[in-house]
Short mmCIF file of C-alpha atoms in Angstrom, two decimals:
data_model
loop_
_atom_site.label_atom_id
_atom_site.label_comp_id
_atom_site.label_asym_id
_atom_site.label_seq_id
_atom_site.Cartn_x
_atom_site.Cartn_y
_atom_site.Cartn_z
CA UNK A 1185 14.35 17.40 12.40
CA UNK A 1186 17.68 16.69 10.42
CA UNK A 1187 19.39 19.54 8.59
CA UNK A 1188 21.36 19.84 5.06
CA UNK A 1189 24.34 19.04 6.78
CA UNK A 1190 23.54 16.14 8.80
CA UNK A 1191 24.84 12.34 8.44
CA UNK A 1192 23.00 10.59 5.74
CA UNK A 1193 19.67 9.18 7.18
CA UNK A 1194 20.41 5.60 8.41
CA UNK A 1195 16.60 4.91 9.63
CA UNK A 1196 13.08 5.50 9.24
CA UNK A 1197 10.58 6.07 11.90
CA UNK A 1198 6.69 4.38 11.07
CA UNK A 1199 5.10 6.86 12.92
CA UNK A 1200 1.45 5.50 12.15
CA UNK A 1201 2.01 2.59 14.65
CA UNK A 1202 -0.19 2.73 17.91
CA UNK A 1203 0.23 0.98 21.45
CA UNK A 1204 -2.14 -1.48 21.87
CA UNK A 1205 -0.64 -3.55 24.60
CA UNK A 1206 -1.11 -7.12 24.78
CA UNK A 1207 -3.46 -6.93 22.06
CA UNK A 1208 -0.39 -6.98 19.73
CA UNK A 1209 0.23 -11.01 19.43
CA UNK A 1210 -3.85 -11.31 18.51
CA UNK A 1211 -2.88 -8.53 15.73
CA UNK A 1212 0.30 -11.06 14.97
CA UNK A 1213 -1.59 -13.80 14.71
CA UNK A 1214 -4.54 -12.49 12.56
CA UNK A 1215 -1.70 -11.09 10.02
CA UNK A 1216 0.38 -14.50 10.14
CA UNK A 1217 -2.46 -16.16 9.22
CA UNK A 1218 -3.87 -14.00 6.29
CA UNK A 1219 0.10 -14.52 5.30
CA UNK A 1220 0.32 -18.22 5.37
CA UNK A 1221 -2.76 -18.52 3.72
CA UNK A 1222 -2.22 -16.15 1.06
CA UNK A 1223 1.11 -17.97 0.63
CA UNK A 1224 -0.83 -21.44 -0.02
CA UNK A 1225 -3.50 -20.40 -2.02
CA UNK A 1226 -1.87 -18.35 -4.38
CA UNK A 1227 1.24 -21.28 -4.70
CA UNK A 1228 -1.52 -24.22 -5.09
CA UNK A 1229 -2.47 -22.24 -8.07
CA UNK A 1230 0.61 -21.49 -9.57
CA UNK A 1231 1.45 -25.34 -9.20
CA UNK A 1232 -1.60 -26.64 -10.44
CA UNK A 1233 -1.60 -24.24 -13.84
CA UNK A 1234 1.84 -24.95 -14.45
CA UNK A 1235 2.10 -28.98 -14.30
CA UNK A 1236 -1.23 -29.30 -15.77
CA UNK A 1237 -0.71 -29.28 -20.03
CA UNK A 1238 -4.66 -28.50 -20.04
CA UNK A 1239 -4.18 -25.44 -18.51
CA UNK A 1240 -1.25 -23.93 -20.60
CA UNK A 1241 -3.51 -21.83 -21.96
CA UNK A 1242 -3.63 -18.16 -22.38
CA UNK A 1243 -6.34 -17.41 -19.91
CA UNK A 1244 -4.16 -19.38 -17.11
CA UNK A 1245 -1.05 -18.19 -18.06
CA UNK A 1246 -1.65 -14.70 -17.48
CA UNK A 1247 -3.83 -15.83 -13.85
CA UNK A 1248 -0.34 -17.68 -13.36
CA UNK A 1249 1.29 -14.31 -13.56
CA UNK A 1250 -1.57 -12.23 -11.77
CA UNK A 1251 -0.91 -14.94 -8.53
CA UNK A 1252 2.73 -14.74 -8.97
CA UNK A 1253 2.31 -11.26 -8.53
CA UNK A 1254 0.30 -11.60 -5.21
CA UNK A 1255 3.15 -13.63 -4.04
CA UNK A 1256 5.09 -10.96 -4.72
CA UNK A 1257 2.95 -8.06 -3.15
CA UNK A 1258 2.19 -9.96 -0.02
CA UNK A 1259 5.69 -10.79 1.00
CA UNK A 1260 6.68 -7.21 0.10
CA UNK A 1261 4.56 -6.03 2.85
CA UNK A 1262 3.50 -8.80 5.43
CA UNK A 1263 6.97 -10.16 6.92
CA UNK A 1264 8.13 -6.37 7.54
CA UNK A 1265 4.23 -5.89 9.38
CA UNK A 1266 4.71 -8.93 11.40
CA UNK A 1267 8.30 -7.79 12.56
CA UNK A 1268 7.16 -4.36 13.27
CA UNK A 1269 3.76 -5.21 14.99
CA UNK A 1270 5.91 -7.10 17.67
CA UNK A 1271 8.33 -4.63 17.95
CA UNK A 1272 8.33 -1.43 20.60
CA UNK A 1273 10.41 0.75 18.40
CA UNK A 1274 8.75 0.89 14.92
CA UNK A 1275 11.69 1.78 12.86
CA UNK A 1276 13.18 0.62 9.19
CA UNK A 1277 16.52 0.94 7.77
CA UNK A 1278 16.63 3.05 4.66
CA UNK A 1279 17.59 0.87 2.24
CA UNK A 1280 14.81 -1.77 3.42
CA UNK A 1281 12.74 1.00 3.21
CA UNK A 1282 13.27 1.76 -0.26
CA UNK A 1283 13.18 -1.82 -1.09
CA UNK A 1284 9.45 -1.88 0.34
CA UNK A 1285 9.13 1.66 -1.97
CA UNK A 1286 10.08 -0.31 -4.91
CA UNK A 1287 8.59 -3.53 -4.59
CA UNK A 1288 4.82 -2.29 -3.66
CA UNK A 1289 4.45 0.30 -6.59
CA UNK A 1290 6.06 -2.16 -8.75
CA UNK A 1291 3.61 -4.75 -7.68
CA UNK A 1292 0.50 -2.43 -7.78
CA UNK A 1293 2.02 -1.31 -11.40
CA UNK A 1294 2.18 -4.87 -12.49
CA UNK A 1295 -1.40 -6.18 -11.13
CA UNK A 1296 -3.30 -3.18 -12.92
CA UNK A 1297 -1.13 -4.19 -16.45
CA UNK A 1298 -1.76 -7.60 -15.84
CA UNK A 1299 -5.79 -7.12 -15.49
CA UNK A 1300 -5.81 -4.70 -18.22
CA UNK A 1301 -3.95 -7.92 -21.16
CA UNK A 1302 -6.20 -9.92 -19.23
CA UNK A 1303 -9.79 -8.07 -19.93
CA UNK A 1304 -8.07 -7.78 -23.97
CA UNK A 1305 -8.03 -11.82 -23.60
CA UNK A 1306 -11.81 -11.70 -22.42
CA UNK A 1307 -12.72 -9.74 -25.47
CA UNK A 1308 -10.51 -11.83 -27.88
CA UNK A 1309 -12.84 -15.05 -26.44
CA UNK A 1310 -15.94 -13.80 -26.65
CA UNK A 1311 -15.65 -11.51 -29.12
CA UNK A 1312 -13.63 -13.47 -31.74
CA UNK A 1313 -13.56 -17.10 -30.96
CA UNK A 1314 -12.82 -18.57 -33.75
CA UNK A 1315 -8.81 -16.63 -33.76
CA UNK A 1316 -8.27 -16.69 -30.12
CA UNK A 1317 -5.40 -19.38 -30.45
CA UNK A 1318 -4.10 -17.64 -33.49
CA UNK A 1319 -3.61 -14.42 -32.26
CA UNK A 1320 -3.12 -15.03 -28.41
CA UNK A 1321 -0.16 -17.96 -29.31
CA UNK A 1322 2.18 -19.14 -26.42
CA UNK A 1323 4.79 -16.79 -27.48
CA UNK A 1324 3.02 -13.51 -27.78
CA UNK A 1325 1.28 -14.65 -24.38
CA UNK A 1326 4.82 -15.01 -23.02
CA UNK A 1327 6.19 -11.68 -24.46
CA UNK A 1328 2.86 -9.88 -22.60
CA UNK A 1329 3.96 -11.08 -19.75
CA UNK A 1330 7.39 -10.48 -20.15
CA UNK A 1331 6.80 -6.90 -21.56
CA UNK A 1332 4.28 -6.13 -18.42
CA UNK A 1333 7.00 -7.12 -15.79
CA UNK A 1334 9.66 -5.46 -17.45
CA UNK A 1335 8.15 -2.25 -18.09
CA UNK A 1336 6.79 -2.39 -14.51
CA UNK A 1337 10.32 -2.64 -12.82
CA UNK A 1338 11.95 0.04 -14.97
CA UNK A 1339 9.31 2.36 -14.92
CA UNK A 1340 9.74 2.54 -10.79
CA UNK A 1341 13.42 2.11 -10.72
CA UNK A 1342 13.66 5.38 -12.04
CA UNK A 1343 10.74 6.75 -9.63
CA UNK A 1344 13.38 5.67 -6.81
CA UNK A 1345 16.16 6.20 -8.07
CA UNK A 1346 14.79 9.78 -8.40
CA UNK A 1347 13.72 9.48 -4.61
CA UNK A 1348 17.02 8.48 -3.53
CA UNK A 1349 19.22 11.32 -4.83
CA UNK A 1350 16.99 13.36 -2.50
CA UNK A 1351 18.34 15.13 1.05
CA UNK A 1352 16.18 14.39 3.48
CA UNK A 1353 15.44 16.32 6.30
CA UNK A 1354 13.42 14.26 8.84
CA UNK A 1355 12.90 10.73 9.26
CA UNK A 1356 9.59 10.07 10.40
CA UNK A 1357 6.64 8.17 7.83
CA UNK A 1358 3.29 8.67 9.33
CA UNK A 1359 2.27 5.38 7.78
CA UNK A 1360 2.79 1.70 8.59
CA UNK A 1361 4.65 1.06 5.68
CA UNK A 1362 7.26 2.91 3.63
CA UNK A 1363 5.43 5.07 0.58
CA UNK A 1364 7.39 6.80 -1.56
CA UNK A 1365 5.25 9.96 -1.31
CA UNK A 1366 5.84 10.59 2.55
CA UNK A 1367 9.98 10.34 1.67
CA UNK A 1368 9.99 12.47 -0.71
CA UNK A 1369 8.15 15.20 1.47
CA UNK A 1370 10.74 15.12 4.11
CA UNK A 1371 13.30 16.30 1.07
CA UNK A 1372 15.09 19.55 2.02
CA UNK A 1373 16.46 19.82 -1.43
CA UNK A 1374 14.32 20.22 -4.72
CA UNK A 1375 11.47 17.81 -5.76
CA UNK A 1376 10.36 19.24 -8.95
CA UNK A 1377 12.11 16.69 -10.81
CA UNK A 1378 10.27 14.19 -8.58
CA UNK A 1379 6.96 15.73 -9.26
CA UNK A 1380 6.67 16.04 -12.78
CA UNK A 1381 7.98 12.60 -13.49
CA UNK A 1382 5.35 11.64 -10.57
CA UNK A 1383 2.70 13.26 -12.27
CA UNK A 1384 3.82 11.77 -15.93
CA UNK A 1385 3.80 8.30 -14.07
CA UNK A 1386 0.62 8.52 -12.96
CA UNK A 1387 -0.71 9.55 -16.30
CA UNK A 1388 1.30 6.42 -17.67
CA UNK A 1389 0.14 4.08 -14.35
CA UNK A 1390 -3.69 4.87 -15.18
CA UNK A 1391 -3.78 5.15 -18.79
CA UNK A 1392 -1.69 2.34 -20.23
CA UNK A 1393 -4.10 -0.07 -18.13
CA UNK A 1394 -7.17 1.42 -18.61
CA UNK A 1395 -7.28 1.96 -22.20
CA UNK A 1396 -7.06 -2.06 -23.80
CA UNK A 1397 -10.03 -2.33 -20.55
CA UNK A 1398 -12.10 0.22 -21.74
CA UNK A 1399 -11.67 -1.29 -25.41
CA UNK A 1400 -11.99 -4.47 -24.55
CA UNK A 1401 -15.31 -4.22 -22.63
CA UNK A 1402 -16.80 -1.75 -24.90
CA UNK A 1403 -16.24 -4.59 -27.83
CA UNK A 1404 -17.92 -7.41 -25.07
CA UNK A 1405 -20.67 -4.91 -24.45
CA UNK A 1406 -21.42 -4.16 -28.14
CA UNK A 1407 -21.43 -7.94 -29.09
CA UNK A 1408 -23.27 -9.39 -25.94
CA UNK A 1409 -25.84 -6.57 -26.28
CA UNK A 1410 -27.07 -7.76 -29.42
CA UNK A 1411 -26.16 -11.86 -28.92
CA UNK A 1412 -28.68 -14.68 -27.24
CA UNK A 1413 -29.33 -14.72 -23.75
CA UNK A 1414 -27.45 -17.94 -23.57
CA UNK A 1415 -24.47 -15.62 -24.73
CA UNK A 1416 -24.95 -12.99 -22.74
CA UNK A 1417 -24.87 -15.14 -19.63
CA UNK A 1418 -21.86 -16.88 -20.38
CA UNK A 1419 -20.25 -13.61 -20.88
CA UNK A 1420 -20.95 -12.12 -17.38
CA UNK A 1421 -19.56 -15.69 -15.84
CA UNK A 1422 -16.19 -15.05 -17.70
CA UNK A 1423 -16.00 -11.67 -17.07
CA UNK A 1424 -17.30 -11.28 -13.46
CA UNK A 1425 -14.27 -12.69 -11.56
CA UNK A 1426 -11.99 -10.09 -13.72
CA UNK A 1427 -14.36 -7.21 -13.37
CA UNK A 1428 -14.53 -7.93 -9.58
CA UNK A 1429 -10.96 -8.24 -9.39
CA UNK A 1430 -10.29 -4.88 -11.16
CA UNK A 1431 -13.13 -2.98 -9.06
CA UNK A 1432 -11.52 -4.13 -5.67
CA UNK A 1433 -8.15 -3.42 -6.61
CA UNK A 1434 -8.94 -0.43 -7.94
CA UNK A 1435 -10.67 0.74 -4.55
CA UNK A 1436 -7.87 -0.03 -2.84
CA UNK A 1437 -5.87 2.18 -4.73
CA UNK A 1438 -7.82 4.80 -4.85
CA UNK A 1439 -8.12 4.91 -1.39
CA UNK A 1440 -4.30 4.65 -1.13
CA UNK A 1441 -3.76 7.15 -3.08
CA UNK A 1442 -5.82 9.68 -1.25
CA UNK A 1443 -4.43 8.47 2.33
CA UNK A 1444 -0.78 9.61 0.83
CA UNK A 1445 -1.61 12.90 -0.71
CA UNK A 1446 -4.26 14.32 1.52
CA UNK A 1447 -4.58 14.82 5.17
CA UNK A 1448 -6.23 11.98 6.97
CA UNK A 1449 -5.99 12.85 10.37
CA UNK A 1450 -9.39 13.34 11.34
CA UNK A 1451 -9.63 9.87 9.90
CA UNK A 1452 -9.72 6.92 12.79
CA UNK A 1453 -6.56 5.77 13.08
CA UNK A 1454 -7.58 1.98 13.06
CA UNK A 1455 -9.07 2.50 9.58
CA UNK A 1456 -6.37 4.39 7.92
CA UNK A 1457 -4.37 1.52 9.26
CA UNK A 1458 -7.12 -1.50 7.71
CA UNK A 1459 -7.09 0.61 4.11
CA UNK A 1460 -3.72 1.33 3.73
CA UNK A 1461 -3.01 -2.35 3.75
CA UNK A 1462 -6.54 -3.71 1.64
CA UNK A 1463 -4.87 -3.19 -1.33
CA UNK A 1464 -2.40 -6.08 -1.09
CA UNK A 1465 -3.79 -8.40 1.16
CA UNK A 1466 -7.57 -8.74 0.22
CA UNK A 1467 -6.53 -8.62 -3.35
CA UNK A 1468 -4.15 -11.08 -2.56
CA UNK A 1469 -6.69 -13.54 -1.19
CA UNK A 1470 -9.70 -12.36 -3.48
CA UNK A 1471 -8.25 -12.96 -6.44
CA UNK A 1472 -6.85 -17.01 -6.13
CA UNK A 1473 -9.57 -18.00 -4.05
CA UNK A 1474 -12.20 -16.21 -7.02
CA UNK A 1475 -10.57 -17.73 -9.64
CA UNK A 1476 -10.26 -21.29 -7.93
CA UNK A 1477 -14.01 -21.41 -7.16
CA UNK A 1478 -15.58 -19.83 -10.64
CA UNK A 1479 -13.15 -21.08 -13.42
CA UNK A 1480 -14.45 -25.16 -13.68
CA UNK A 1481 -11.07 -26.37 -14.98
CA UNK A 1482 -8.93 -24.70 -12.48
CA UNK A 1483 -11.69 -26.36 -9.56
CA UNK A 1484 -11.66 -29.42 -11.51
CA UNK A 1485 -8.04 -30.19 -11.00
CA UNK A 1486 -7.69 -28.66 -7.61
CA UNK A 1487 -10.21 -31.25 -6.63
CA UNK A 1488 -8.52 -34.25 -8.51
CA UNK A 1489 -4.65 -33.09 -6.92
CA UNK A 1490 -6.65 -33.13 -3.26
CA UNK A 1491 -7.90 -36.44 -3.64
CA UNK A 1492 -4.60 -37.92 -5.30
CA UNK A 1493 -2.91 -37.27 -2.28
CA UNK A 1494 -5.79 -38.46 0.23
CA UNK A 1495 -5.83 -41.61 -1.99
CA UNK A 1496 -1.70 -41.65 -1.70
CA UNK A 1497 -1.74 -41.02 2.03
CA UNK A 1498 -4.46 -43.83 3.02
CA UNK A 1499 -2.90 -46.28 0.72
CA UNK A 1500 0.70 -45.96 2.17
CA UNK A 1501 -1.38 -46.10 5.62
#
């Protein structure tokens, strides 16, 4: 343990990492896979919605944003995994560390905003069809988005920058990744400042998302419930990717959130390990993989870019 009057902390210790031996590179290799192919699903998307004018639509401009976002989870936690799973001393340097802090709340922040304008478009389809282009135009689709990364990034700059004012007194994380929870119980200094805006974040984390969700589906509920069965089945296909989305990613954070303020140790250590990383990469792969199987258009040109470039690469053959 460190004292008050100790250098400034130059490294983290990962203390949740275990020696498994030669069984590491099969570990490296699973991960480097669910990477690269996170990586290429999630950009194919991104690429097809954005040079495709039939999908500049509000529906795949805020899916364009959601995979973005994967992008931007994934890589916030995968490349630091595959470094450390290779590695025999599990360690981090403190700013990379609150880097990781910064970027993984900010991503979870932004994926639960982003779900929550993108069950209020669901509603605005089924429920009012007829003004879904006039209220939901290109540029108050582009403020949303805008607005939701935005408030996302502030809102956690000033959860670390509350963090990093801190004197720490130890060094070691009993996690696999940096959370800012586990820092800011190795502060020797005060942390109620940290805990009431903690507690106020949460508060804003959980109900500035779920409130336009529970709206929205309370509207889709009270119009499907007394439409055709023809429109209540088309309303479960548009809304089941979304609602499947939310569930899992909601899961994964709930689980997350438990594994960081309560004592897992009696726990296996394996599946405190599996959970405290489902939240960014099976999101990550549920989500474009869902979307690029149930939404036709999306499928349709997905198809049609595949066998372009077959028909390109035999022809110059």
């Amino acid at each position: 343990m460190l004292n008050s009057t100790s250098p400034p902390l130059t490294f983290f210790i990962l203390g949740a990492y275990m020696d498994v031996g030669i069984l590491r590179y099969l570990y490296f290799v699973i991960t480097a896979v669910l990477y690269i192919i996170i990586v290429t699903v999630n950009v194919l998307l991104i690429v097809v919605i954005c040079v495709n004018r039939s999908l500049h639509e509000p529906m795949y401009m805020f899916l364009c944003s959601l995979f973005v976002n994967e992008l931007y989870g994934s890589t916030s936690l995968l490349p630091l995994l595959l470094v450390q799973i290779l590695s025999d001393v599990h360690i981090i340097s403190v700013p990379l560390c609150f880097l990781q802090i910064f970027c993984l709340y900010s991503y979870a922040h932004v994926e639960f905003c982003n779900l929550a304008i993108m069950s209020y478009d669901r509603y605005l389809a089924i429920c009012c069809p007829l003004q879904y282009h006039i209220i939901l135009t290109h540029f108050k689709v582009s403020v949303f988005i805008v607005m939701i990364w935005l408030y996302s990034f502030v809102k956690f700059l000033i959860t670390l920058s509350l963090t990093v004012r801190l004197t720490l007194c130890g060094n070691v994380l009993n996690s696999t990744f940096c959370r800012n929870y586990l820092v800011v119980n190795l502060a020797c200094s005060g942390t109620s400042v940290n805990n009431i805006y903690g507690l106020f974040g949460t508060v804003l984390t959980v109900l500035v998302p779920l409130l336009p969700i529970l709206y929205s589906y309370t509207k889709i509920l009270r119009v499907v419930s007394s439409g055709s069965k023809q429109m209540r089945q088309k309303a479960i296909s548009t809304c089941m990717p979304h609602l499947a989305s939310l569930l899992n990613f909601s899961f994964g954070c709930i689980f997350e959130t438990l594994q960081s303020r309560f004592d897992m140790i009696t726990a296996p250590s394996e599946l405190q390990i599996i959970m405290s990383m489902y939240f960014v990469i099976l999101q990550s792969l549920l989500n474009p993989i869902m979307y690029g199987m149930k939404l036709t258009k999306i499928r349709h040109e997905c198809k049609r870019l595949f066998y372009k470039n077959v028909f390109d690469d035999k022809l110059l053959a």
